[in-house]
Short mmCIF file of C-alpha atoms in Angstrom, two decimals:
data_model
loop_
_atom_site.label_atom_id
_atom_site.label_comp_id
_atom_site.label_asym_id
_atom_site.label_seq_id
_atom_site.Cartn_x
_atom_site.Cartn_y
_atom_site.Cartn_z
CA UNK A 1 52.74 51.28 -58.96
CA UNK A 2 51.22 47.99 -60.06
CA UNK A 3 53.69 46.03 -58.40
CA UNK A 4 52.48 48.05 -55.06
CA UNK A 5 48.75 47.40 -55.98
CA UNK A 6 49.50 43.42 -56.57
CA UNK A 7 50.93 43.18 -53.26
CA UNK A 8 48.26 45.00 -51.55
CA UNK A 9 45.57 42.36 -53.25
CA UNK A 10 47.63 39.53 -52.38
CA UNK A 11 47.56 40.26 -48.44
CA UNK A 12 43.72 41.18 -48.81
CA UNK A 13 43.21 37.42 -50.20
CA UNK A 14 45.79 36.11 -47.54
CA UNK A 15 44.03 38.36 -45.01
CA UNK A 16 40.26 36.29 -46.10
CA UNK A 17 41.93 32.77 -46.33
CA UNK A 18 43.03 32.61 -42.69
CA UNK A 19 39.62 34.92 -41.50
CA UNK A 20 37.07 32.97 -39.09
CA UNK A 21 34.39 30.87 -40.78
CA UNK A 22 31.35 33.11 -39.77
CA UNK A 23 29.62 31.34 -36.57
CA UNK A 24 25.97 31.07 -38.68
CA UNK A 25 28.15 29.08 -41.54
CA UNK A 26 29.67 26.70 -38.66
CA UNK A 27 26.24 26.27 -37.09
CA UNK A 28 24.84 25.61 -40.87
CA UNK A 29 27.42 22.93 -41.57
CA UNK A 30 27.28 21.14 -38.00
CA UNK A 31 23.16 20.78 -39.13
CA UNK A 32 23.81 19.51 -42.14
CA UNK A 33 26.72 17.15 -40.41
CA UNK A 34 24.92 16.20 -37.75
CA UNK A 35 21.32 15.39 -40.06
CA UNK A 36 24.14 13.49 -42.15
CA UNK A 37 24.98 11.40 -39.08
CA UNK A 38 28.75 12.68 -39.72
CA UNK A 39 29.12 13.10 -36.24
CA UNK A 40 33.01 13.88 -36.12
CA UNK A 41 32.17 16.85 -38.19
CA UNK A 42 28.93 18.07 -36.86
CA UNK A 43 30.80 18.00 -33.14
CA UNK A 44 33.69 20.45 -34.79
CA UNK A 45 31.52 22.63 -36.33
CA UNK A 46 29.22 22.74 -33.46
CA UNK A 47 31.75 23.51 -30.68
CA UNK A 48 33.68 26.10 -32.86
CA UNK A 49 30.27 27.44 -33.12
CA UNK A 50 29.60 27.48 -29.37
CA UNK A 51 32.54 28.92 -28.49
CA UNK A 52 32.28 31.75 -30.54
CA UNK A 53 28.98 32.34 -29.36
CA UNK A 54 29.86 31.85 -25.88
CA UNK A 55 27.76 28.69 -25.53
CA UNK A 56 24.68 31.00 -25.91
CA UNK A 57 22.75 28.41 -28.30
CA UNK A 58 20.96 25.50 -25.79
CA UNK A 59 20.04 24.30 -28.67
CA UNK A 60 22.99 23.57 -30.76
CA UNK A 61 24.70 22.85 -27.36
CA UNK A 62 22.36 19.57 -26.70
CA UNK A 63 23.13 18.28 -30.02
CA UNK A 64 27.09 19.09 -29.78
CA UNK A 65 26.56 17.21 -26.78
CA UNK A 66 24.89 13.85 -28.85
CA UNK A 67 27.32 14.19 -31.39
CA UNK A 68 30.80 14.48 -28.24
CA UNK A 69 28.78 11.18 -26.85
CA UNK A 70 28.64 9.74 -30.59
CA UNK A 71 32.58 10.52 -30.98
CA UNK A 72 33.26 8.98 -27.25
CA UNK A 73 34.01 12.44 -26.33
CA UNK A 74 31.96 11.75 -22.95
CA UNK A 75 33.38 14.18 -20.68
CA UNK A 76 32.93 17.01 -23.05
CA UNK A 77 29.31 15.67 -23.62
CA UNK A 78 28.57 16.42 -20.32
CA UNK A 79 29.67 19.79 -20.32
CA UNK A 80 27.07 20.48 -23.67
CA UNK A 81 24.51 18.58 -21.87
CA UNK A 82 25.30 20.71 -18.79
CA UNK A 83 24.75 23.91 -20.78
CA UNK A 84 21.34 22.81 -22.42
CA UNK A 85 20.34 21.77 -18.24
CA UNK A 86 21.15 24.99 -17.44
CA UNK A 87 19.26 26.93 -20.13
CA UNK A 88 16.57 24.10 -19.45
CA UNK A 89 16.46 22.90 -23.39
CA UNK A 90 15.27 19.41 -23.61
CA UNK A 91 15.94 19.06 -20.16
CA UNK A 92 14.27 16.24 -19.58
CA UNK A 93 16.42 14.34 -22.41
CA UNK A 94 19.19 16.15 -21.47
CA UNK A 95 19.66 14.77 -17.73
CA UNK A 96 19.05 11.32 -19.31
CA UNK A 97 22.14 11.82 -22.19
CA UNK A 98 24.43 13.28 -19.39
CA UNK A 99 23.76 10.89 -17.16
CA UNK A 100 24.65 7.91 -19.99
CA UNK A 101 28.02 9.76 -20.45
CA UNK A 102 28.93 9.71 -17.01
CA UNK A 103 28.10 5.86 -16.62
CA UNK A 104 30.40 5.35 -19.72
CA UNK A 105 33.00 7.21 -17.91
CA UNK A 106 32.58 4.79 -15.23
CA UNK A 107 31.71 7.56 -12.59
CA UNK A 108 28.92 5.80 -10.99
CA UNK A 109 28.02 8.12 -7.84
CA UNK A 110 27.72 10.74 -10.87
CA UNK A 111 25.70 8.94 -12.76
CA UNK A 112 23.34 7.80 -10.42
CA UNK A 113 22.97 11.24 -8.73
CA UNK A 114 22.39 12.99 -12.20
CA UNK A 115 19.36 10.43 -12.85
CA UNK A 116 18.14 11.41 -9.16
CA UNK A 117 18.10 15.11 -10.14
CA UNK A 118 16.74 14.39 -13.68
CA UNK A 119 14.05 12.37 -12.56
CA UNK A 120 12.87 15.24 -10.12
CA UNK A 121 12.01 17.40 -13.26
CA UNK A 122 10.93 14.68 -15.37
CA UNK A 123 9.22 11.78 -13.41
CA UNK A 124 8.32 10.04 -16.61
CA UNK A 125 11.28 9.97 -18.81
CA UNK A 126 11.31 6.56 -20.06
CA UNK A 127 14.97 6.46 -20.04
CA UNK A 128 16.00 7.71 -16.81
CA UNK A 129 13.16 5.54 -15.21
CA UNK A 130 14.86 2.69 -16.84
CA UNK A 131 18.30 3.10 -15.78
CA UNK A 132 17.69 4.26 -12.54
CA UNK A 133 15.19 1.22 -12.24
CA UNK A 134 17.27 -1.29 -13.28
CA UNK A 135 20.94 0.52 -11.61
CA UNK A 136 19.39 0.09 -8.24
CA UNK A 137 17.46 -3.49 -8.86
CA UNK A 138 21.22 -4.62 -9.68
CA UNK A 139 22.79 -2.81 -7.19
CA UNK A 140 20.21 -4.63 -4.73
CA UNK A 141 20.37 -8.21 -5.51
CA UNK A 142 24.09 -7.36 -5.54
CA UNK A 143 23.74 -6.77 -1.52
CA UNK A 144 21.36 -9.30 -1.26
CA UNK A 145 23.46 -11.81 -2.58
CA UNK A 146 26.57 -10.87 -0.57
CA UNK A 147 24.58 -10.81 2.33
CA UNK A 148 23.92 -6.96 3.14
CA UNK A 149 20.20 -7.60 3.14
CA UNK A 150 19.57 -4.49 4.86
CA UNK A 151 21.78 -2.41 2.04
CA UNK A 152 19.25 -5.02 -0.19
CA UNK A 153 16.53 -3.46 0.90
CA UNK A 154 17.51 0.16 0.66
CA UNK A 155 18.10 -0.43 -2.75
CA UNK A 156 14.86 -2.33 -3.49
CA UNK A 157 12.76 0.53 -1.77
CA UNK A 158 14.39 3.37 -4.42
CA UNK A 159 12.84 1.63 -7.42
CA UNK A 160 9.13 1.49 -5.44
CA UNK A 161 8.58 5.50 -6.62
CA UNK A 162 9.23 4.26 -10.16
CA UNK A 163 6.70 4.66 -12.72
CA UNK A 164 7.47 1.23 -14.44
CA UNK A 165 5.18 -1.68 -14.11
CA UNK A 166 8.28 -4.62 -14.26
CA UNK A 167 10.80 -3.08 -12.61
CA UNK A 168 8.06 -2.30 -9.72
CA UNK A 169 6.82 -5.19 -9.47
CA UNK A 170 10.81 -6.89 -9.40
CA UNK A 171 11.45 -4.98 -6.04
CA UNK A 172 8.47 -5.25 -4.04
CA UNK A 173 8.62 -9.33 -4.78
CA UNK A 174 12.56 -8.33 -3.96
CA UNK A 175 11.54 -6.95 -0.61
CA UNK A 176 8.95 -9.48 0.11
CA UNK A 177 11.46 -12.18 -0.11
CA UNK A 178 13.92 -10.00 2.19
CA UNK A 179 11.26 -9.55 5.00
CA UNK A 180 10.09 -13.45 4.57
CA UNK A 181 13.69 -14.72 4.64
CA UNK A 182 14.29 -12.64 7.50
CA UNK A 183 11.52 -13.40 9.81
CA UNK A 184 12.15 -16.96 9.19
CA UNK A 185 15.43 -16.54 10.42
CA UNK A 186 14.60 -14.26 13.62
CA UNK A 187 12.40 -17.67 14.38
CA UNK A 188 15.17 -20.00 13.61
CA UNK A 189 17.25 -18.46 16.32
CA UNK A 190 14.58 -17.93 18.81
CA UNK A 191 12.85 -21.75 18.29
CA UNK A 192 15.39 -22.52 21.39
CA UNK A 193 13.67 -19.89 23.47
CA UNK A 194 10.31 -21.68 23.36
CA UNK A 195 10.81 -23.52 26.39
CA UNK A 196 13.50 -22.12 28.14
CA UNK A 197 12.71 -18.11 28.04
CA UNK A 198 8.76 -18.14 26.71
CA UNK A 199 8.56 -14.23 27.13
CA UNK A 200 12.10 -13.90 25.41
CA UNK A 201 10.50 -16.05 22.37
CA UNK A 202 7.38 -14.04 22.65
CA UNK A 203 9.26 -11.07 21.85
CA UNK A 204 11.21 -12.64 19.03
CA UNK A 205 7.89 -13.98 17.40
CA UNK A 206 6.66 -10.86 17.83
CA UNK A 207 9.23 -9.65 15.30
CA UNK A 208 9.65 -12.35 13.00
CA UNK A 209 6.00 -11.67 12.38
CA UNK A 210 6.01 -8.07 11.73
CA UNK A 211 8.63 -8.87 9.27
CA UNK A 212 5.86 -11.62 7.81
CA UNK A 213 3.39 -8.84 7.74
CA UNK A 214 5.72 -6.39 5.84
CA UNK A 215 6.30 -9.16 3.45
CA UNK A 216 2.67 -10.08 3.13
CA UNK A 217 1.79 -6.16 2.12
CA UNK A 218 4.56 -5.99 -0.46
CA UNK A 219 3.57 -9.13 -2.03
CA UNK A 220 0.02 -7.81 -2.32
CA UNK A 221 0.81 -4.66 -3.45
CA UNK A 222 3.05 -6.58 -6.07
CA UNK A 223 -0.03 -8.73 -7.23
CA UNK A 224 -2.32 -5.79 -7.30
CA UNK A 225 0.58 -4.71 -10.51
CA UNK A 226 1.12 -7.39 -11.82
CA UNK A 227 -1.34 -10.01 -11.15
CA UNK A 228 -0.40 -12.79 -13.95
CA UNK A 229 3.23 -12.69 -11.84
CA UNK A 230 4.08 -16.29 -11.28
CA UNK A 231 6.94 -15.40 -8.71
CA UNK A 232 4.18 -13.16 -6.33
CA UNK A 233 1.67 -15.97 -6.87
CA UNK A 234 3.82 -18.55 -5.73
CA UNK A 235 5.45 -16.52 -2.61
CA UNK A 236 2.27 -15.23 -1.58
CA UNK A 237 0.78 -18.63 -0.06
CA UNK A 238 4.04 -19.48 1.67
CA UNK A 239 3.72 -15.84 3.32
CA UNK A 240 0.19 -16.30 4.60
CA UNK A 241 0.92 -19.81 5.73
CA UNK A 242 3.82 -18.70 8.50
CA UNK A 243 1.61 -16.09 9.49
CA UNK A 244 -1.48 -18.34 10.63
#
């Protein structure tokens, strides 16, 4: 009989050893991980967690998704990030991290999109304004310098919207050069008009200067930012000048 009642204790302990670490106990120790900055652990703890809890917690899914992204776990990052988007937890901040994790998985169409759609619910994040900002001032002087000037100028135009002084003022100097440059160079090619077609020339310097014009107004709008910019002050002259 005590043999029988040995075994039977054994298999209860057994039975508790190999039992399921209670999902508040994994959610406690993936805090105290994560406030530790022991990311490895707070992302085990905190995706056990989830996934007992069917990823029910927005909250504990945003930070599983800082500490995947702290790990290099990027593609599962996004799918935490996704979940607190979803529930709309820190959404803001959330579009901003998922975007990041995407750009350090190289998936740039991703990326760029997932700032678009971020930036739609939260005009002023300061990091998604940045990226985006700065991804398409890149991405136009990029064109510009390959000689896309019209794919240059699509690209300038995005960062316009942009709620950032700098990067603001960068593309409408950006596009003020693009329209100068370019209605110098409708002129160029019409100069031999001048005397042999005068109403094909007309029509050429007719362009030229409403390319001049849409320079001018970008410039100006660029000075009325930034005013102390020595690039707009400088351009500005040579703008009116061509246009007298």
């Amino acid at each position: 009989m005590k043999k029988l009642i040995f075994l039977f204790a054994f298999c209860i302990v057994v039975t508790n050893v190999f039992a399921q670490t209670a999902p508040e106990q994994l959610k406690k120790e993936g805090n105290d991980a994560f406030n530790a900055k022991n990311y490895p652990v707070a992302y085990a703890k905190f995706s056990e967690y989830l996934k007992q809890t069917n990823n029910q917690d927005s909250a504990t899914a945003y930070y599983c998704g800082i500490a995947a992204d702290e790990v290099k776990k990027y593609a599962e990052a996004v799918t935490f990030f996704d979940i607190a988007i979803q529930k709309k937890f820190n959404i803001g901040n959330a579009y901003a991290r998922k975007a990041l994790a995407l750009d350090a998985q190289k998936k740039t169409a991703e990326y760029v999109a997932t700032l678009e759609e971020g930036l739609k619910v939260d005009p002023k994040n300061k990091t998604m304004v940045k990226n985006y900002g700065l991804h398409y001032l890149k991405a136009g002087l990029a064109a510009q310098k390959a000689g896309k000037a019209e794919e240059a100028e699509d690209c300038f135009k995005k960062v316009i919207p942009l709620d950032h002084k700098q990067y603001k003022t960068n593309a409408l100097y950006s596009l003020g050069v693009l329209c100068y440059n370019d209605g110098a160079n409708i002129l160029k090619k019409a100069a031999p008009l001048a005397n042999s077609d005068a109403d094909k020339y007309a029509a050429e310097k007719a362009k030229a200067d409403g390319r001049f014009k849409e320079a001018l107004d970008y410039l100006e709008e660029a000075a009325k930012i930034s005013p102390e910019n020595e690039n707009v002050k400088k351009m500005l002259p040579q703008v009116k000048a061509v246009m007298k």
